[in-house]
Coordinates of C-alpha atoms in Angstrom, one line a residue:
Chain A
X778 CA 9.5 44.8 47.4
X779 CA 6.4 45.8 46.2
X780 CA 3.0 44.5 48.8
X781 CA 0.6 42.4 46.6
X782 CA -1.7 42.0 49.4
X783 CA -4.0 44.7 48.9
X784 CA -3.5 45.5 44.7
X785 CA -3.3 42.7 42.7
X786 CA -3.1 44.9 39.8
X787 CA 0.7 43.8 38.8
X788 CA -1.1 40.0 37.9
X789 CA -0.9 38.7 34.8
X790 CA -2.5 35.7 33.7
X791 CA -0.8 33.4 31.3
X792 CA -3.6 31.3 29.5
X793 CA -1.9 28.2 29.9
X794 CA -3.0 28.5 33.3
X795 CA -6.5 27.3 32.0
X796 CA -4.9 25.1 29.2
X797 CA -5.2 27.3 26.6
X798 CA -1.9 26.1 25.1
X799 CA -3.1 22.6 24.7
X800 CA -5.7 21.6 22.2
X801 CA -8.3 20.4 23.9
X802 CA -7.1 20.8 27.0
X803 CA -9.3 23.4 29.9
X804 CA -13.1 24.0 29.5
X805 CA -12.0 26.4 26.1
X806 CA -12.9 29.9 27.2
X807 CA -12.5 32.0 24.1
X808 CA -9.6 35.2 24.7
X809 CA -12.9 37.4 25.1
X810 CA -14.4 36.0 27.4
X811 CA -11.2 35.2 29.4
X812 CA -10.3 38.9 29.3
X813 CA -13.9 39.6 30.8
X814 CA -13.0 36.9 33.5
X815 CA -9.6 38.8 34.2
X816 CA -11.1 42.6 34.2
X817 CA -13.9 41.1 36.3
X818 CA -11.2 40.5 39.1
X819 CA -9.0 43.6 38.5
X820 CA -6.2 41.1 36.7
X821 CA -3.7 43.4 35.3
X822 CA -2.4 42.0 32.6
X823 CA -2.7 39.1 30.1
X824 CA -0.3 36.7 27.9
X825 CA -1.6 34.8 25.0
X826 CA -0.7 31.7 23.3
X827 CA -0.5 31.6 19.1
X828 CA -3.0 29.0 18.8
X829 CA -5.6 30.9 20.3
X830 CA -5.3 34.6 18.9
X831 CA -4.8 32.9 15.4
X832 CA -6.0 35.3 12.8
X833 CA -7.8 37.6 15.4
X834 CA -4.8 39.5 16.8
X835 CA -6.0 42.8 16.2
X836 CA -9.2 42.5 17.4
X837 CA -8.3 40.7 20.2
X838 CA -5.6 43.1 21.0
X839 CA -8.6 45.9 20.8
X840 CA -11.0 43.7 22.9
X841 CA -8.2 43.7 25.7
X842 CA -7.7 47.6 25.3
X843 CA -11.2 48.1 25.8
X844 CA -11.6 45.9 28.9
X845 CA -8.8 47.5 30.6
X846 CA -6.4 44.0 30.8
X847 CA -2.6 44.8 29.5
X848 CA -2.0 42.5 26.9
X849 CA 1.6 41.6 28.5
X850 CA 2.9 39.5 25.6
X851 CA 2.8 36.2 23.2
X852 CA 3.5 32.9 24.1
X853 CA 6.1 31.7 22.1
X854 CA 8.5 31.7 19.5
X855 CA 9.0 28.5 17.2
X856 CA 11.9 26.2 18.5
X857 CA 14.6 27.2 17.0
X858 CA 16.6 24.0 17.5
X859 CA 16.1 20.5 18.2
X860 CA 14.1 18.1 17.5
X861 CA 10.5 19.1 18.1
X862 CA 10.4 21.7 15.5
X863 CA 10.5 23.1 11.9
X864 CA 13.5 21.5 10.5
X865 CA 14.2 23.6 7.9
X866 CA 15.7 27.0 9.2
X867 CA 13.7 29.0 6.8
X868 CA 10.5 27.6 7.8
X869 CA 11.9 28.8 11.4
X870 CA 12.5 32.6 10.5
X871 CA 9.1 32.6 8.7
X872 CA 7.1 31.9 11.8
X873 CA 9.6 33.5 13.7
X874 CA 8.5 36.5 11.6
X875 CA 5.0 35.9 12.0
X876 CA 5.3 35.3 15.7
X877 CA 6.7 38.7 16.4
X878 CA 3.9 40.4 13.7
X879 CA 0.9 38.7 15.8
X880 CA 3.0 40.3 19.4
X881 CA 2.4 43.6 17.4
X882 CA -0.7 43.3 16.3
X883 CA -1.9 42.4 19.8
X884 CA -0.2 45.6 21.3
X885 CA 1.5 43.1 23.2
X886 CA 5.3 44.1 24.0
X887 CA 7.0 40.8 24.6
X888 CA 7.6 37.6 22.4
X889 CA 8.8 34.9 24.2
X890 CA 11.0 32.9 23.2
X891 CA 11.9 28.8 23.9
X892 CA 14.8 27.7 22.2
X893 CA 14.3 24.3 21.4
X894 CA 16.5 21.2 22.5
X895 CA 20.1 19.7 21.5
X896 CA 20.4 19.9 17.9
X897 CA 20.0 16.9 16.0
X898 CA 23.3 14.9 15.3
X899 CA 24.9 16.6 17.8
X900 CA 25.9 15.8 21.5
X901 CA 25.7 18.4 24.5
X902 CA 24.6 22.1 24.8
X903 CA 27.0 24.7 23.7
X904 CA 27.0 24.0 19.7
X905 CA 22.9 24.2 20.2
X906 CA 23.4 27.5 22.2
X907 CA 25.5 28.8 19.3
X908 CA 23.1 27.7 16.9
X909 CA 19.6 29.7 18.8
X910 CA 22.6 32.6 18.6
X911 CA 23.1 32.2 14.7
X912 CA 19.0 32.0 14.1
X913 CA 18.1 34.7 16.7
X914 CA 20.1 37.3 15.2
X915 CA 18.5 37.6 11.8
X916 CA 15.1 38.5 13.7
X917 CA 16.2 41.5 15.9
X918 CA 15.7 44.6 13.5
X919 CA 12.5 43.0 12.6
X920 CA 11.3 42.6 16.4
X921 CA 12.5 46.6 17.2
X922 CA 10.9 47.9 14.1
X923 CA 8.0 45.9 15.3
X924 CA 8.0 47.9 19.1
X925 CA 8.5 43.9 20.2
X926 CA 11.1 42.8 22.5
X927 CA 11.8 39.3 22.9
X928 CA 12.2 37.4 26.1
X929 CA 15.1 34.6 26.2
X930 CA 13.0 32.1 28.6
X931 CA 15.9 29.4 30.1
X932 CA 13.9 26.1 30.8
X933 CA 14.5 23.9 33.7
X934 CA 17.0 21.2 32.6
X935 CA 15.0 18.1 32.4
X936 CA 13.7 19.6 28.9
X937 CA 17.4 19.8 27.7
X938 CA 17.1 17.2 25.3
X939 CA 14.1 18.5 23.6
X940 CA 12.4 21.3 24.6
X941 CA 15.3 23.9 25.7
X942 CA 18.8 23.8 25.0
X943 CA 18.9 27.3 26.8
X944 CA 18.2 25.7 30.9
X945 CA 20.1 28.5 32.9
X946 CA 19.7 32.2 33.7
X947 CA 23.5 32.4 33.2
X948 CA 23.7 30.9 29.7
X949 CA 20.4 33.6 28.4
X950 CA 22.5 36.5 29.7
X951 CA 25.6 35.3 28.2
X952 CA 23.0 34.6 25.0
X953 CA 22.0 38.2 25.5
X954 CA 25.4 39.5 25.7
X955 CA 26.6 37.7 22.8
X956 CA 23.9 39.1 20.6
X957 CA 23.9 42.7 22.7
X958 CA 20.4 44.0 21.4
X959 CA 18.8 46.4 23.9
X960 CA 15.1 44.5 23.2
X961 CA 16.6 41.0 23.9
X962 CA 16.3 40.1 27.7
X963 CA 15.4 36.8 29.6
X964 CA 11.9 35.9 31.7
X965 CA 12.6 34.5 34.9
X966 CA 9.9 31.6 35.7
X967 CA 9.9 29.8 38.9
X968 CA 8.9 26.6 37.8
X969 CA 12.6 26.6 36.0
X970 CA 15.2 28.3 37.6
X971 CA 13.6 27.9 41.4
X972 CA 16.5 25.5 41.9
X973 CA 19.5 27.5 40.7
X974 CA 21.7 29.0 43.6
X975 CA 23.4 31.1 41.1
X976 CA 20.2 32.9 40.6
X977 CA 20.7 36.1 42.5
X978 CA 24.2 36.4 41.6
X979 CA 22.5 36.1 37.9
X980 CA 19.7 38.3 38.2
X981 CA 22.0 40.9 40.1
X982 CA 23.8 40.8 36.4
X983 CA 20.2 41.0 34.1
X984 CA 19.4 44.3 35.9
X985 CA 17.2 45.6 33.2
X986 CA 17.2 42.8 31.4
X987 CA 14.4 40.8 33.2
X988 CA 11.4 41.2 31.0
X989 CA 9.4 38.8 32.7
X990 CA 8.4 36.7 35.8
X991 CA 6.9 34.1 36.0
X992 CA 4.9 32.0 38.5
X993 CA 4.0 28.9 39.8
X994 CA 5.4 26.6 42.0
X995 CA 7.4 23.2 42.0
X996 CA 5.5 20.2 43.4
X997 CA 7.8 18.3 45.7
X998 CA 6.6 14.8 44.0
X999 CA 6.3 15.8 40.3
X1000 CA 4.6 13.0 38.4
X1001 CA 4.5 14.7 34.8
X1002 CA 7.7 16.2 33.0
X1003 CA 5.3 19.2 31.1
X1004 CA 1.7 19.5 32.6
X1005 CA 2.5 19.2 36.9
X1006 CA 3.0 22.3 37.8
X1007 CA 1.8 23.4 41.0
X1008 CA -0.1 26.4 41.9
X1009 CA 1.5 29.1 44.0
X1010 CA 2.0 27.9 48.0
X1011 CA 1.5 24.4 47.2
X1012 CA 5.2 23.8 46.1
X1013 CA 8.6 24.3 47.5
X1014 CA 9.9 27.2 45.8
X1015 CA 10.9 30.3 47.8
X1016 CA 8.0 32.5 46.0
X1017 CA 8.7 35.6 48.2
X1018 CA 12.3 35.2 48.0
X1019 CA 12.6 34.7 44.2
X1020 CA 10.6 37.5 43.8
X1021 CA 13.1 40.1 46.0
X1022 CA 15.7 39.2 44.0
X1023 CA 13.7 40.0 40.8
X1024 CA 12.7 43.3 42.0
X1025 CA 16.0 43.7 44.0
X1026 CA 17.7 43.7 40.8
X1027 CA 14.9 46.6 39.3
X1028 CA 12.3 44.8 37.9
X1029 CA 8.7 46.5 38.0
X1030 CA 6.9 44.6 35.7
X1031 CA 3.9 41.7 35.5
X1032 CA 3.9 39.0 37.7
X1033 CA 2.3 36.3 35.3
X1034 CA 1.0 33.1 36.9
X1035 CA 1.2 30.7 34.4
X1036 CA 0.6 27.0 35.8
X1037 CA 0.4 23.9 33.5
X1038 CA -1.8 21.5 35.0
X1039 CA -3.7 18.2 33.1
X1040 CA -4.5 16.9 36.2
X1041 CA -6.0 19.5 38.4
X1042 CA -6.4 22.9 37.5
X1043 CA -7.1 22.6 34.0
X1044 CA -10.1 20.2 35.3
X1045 CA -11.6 23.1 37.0
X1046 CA -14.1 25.6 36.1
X1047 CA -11.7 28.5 35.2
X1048 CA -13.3 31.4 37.3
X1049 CA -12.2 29.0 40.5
X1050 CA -9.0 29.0 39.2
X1051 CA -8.8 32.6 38.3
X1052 CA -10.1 32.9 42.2
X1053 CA -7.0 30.9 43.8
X1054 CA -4.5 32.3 41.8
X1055 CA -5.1 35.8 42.6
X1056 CA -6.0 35.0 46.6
X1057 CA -2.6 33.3 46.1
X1058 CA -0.9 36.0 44.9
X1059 CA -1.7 38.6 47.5
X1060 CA -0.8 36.0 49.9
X1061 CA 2.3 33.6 49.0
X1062 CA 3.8 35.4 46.3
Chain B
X161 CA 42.4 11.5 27.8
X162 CA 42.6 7.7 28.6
X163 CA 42.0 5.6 25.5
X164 CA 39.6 2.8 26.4
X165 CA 39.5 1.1 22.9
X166 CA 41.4 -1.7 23.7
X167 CA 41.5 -1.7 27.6
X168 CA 37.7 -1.2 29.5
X169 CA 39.5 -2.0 32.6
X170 CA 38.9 1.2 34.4
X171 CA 34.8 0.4 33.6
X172 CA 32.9 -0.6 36.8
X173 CA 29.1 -1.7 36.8
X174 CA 26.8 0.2 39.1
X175 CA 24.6 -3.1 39.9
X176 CA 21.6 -0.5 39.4
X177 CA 22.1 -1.2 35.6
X178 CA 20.7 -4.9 36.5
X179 CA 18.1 -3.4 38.6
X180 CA 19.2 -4.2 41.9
X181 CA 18.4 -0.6 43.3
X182 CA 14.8 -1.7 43.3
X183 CA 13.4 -4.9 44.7
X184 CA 11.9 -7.1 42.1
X185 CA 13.5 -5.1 39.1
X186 CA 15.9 -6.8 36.6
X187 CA 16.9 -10.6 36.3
X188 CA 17.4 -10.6 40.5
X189 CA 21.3 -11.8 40.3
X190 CA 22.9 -12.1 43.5
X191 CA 26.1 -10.3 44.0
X192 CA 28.6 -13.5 43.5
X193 CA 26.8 -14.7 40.0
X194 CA 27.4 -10.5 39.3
X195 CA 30.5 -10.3 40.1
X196 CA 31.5 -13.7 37.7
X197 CA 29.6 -12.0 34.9
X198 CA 32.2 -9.3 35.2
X199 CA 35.1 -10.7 35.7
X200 CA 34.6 -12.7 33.2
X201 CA 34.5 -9.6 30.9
X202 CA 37.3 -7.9 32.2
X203 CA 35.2 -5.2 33.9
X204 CA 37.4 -3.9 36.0
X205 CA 35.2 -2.6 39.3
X206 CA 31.6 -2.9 40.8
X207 CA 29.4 -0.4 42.6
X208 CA 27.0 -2.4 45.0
X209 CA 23.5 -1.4 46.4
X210 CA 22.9 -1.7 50.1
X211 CA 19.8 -4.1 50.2
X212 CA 21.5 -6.6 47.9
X213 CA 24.9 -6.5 50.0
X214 CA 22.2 -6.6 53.8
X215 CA 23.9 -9.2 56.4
X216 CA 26.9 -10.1 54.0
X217 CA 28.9 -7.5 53.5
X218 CA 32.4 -8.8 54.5
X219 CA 32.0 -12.0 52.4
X220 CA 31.1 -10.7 49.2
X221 CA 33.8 -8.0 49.9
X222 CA 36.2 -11.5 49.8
X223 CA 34.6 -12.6 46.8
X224 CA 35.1 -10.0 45.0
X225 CA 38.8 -9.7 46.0
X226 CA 38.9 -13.3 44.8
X227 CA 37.5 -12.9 41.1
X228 CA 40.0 -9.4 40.8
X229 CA 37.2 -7.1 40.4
X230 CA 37.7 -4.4 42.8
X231 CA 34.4 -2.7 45.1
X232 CA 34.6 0.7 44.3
X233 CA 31.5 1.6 46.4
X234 CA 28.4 1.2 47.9
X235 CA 24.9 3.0 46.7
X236 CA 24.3 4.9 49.2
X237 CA 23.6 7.0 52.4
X238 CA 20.2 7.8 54.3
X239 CA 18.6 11.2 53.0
X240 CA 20.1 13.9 54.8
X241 CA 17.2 16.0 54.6
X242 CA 13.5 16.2 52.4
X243 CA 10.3 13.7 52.7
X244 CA 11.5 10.7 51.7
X245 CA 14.1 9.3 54.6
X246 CA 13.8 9.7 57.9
X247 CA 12.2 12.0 59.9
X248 CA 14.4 11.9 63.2
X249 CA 17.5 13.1 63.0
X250 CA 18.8 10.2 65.3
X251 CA 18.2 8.0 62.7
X252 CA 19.7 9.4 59.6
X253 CA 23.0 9.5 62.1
X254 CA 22.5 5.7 62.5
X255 CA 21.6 4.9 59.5
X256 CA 24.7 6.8 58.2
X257 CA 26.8 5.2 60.6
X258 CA 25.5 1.6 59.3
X259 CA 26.2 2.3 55.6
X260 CA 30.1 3.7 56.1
X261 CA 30.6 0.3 58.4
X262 CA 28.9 -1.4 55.2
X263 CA 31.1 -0.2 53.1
X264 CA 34.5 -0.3 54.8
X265 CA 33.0 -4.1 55.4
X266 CA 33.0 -4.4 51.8
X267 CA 36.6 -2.7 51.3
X268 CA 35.1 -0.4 49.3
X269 CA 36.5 2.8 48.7
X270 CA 33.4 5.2 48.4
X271 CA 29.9 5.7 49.9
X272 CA 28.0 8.0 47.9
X273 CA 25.5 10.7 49.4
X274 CA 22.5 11.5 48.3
X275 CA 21.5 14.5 50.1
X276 CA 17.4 14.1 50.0
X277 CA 15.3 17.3 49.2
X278 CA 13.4 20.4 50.2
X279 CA 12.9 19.7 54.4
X280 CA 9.4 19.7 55.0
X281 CA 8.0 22.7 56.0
X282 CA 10.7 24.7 54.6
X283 CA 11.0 26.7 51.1
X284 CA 13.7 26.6 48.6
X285 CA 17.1 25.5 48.2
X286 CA 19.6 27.4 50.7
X287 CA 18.4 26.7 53.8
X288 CA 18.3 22.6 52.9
X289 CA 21.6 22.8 51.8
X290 CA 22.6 23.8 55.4
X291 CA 20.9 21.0 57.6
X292 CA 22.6 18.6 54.7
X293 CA 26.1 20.4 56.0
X294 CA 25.0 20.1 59.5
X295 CA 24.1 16.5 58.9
X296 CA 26.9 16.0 57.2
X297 CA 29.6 17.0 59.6
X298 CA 29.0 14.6 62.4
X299 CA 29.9 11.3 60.9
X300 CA 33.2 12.7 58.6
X301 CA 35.4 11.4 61.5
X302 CA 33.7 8.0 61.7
X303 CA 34.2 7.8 57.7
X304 CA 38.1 8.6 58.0
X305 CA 38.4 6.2 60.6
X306 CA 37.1 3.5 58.2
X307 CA 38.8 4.5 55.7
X308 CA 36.2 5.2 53.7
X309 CA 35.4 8.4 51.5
X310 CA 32.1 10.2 50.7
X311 CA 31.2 11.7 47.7
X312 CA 28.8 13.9 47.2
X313 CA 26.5 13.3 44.5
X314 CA 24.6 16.4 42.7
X315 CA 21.3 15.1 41.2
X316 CA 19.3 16.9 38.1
X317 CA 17.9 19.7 39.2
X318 CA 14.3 17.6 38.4
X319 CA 15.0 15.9 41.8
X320 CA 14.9 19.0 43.6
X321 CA 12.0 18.7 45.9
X322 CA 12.4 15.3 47.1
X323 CA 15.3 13.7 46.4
X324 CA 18.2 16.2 46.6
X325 CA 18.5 19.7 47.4
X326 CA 21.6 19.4 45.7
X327 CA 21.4 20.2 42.1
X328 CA 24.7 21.5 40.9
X329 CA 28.6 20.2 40.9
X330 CA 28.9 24.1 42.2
X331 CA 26.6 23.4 45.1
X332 CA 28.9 20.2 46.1
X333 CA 31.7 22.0 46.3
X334 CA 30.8 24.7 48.1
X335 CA 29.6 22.0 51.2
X336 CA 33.0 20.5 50.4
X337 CA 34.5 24.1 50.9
X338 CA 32.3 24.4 53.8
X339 CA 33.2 21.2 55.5
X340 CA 36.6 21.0 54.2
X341 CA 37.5 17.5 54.9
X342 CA 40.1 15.7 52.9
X343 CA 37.6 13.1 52.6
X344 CA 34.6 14.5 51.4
X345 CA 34.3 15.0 47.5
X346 CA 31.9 14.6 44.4
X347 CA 30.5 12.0 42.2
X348 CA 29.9 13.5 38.4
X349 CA 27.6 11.5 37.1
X350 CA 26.8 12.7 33.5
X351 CA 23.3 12.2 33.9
X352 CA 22.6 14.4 36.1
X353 CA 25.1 17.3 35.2
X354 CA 25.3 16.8 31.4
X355 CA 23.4 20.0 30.5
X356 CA 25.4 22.2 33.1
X357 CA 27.8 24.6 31.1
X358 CA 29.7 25.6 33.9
X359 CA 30.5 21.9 34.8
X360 CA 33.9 22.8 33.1
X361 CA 34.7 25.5 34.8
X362 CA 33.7 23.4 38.5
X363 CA 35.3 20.5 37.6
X364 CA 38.6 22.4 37.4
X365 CA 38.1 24.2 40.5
X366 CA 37.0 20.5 42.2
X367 CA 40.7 18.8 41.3
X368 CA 41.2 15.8 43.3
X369 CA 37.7 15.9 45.1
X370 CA 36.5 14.1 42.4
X371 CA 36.3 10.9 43.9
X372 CA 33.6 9.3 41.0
X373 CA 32.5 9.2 37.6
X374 CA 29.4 8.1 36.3
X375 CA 28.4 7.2 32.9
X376 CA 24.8 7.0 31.2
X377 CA 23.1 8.8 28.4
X378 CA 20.4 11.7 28.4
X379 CA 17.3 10.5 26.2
X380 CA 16.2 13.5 24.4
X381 CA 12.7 12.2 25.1
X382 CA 12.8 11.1 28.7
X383 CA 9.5 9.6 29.8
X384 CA 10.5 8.8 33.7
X385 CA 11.8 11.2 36.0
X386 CA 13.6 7.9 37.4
X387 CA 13.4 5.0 35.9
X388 CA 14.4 5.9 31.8
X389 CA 18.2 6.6 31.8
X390 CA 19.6 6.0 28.4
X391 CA 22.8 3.6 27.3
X392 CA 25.5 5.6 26.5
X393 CA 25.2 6.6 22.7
X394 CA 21.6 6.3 22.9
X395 CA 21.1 10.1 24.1
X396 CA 22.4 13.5 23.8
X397 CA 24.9 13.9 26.4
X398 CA 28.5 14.5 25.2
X399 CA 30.3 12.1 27.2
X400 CA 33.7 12.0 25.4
X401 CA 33.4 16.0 26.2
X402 CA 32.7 15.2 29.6
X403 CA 35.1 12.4 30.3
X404 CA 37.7 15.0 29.0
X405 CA 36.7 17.8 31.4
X406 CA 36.5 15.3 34.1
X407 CA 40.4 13.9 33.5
X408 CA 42.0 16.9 32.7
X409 CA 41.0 18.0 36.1
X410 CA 43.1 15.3 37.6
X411 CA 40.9 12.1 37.4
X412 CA 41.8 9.0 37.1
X413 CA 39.4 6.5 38.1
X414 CA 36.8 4.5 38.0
X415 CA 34.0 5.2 35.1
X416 CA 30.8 3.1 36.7
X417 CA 27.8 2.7 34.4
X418 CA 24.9 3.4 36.5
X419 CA 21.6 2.8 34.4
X420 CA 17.8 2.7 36.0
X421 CA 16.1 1.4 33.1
X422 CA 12.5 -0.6 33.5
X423 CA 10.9 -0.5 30.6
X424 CA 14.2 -1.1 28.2
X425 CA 18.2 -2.1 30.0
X426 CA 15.7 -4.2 33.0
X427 CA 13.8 -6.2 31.3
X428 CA 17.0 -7.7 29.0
X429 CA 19.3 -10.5 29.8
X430 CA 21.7 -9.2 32.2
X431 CA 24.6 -11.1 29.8
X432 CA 23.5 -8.8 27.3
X433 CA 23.1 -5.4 29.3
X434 CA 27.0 -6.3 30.3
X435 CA 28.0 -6.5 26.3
X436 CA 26.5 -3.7 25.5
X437 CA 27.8 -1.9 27.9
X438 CA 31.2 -2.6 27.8
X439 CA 31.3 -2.2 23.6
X440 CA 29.5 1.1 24.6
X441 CA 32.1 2.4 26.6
X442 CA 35.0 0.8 24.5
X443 CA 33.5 3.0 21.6
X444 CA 31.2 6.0 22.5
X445 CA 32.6 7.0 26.3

């Protein structure tokens, strides 16, 4: 297991962590000046959300070249099923399309990817999961030809309904197995899968296949179904322990802290939370 | 698969779907006037809650004997573990103790367990899951000497931190493996499993330690971690799947509607939440 507490240089910061993936939401750093913020600290790496690269991929891909921060990857794919997205599969593939062009053009190497909830008309999880199968697929040869892998993110199940049909490590490997495409993998986040006692056994089974890692950490009394997530020690998740079994089964990568928070983080100036995160991460993670 | 078109009389009513899981919610019924309202409907069993049953346990056990509708339970023990319940082990034992008398009082059949969450001062699942087993294990004898069962209940994984380590039907049955006692089992309640896909797979390897069945729906846009459980048909859950899964692995009990609903099922005529219910489950379960 690798020691964090003297080279912090594996962090990655997820922008979401200073609400950059709600309009509106955070004291609305611009990517330049939040890649300053991250080189400033000797942050390794960085992920993106659409919204705010719109348009400027490239040059915000150069920016982060030139200040040193790894741009990790994108933040995310459109859903592919349920009900809070495009309805019309075409529209899907088309910003699915563009999704994986604006990972390139950032230099970035992974697209993530969030399913969407149960189908509407339908009951339960397994036709949805063959459905993301169906509309993944067409997008593959695009991503490799693109130097893009894409990152299979199961959700934590109280966003079944809408958000993520996809809620368990073992369903996105059996997703990855189905569709057997050596740049489709999973990204393992705390905040969803700290619960699962079937993860080691699972990520034993990803071996190369974990693309990602996410953290954060699960407050005990969580108030707010998308924007509570705690930061890293003030939770009840097994940080360190999660984390063995990531790297136990090979992974090497960016840890990327990636904490949604209405309520307390995003309310701060971001260079305190850019502080705390890393002085957590050498210490709890 | 049982056909409940034409004959609900293997439908019980968890008295939760009137509210009486939390003081001052719902139309306040007392037990007897409850137990009228389903007799008089032809539903077949009833599920208590421990404050409304306090003191007089043994006569509305007769009562209900005398209007034919049969206790299945009582809702439920002490936290075993996490923030919420008590803090001295001492107790949770007596607590425990008070709740099995309760309901071999009531000639119910089955006390359900809710295991709490994360212990204090502790991180992650595992090691929870083991003072739950060590918790656990003391009061099976009492429980067999009142001929009363315990079923385990596995909440949604959003109730991790502090209201049950417990998460997955897999989970259940490996304390049930570990304490193997002929009267310790699980209680599927859909809402709380319905997203798992290898709930299948457990239920077979469960058998005849499923000692419950709970029906509900899933909203697809839950606003309440607690208090927002859907009617049945109202949500995404596929509960004629799961009522198949469930009896072909050997069940034939009791399906007890257990709805916490305050802003909609709560604030309706209880008359009307019974209708409903019972068409529901004639039709969608």
């Amino acid at each position: 297991m690798r020691d964090f507490s003297r080279d912090h240089s594996a962090l990655a910061l997820n922008t979401a962590t200073l609400g950059h993936n709600v309009p509106g939401a955070g004291a609305g750093w611009s990517p330049e000046r939040t890649l300053d913020a991250c080189a400033e600290r000797g942050i390794g790496g960085i992920v993106f959300w659409r919204p705010e690269i719109a348009g400027r991929a490239a040059e915000i891909g150069r920016r982060a070249r030139e200040t040193g921060v790894k741009v990790v990857g994108l933040c995310r794919s459109p859903f592919l099923t349920g009900p809070l997205g495009f309805q019309n599969p075409s529209e899907i593939t088309d910003d699915f399309y563009r999704a994986i062009d604006e990972t390139a053009a950032l230099e970035g190497d992974i697209l993530t990817i969030v399913t969407g909830g149960v189908q509407p008309g339908t009951k339960g999880i397994p036709g949805s999961l063959s459905l993301v199968a169906d509309r993944l697929a067409p997008v593959l040869d695009h991503a490799r030809s693109c130097g893009v892998r894409l990152a299979l993110e199961p959700l934590h199940p109280m966003y079944g309904g809408d958000r993520s049909c996809l809620t368990t490590t073992r369903d996105a490997l059996d997703l990855c197995d189905a569709l057997s495409s050596d740049i489709l993998g999973v990204a393992i986040d705390v905040y969803h899968v700290w619960w699962d006692t079937d993860l080691p056994r699972q990520l034993r089974r990803a071996g190369p296949r974990i693309f990602g890692f996410h953290l954060c950490d699960w407050l005990a009394h969580t108030t707010d179904f998308l924007v509570d997530r705690g930061m890293m020690g003030d939770g009840v998740a097994d940080l360190k322990g999660l984390r063995a079994a990531v790297e136990g089964a090979g992974y090497d990568g960016f840890c990327e802290v990636e904490i949604f928070s209405a309520n307390n983080w995003w309310k701060r100036d971001p260079a305190e939370v850019l502080d705390v995160m890393t002085e957590r991460f050498r210490t709890v993670c």
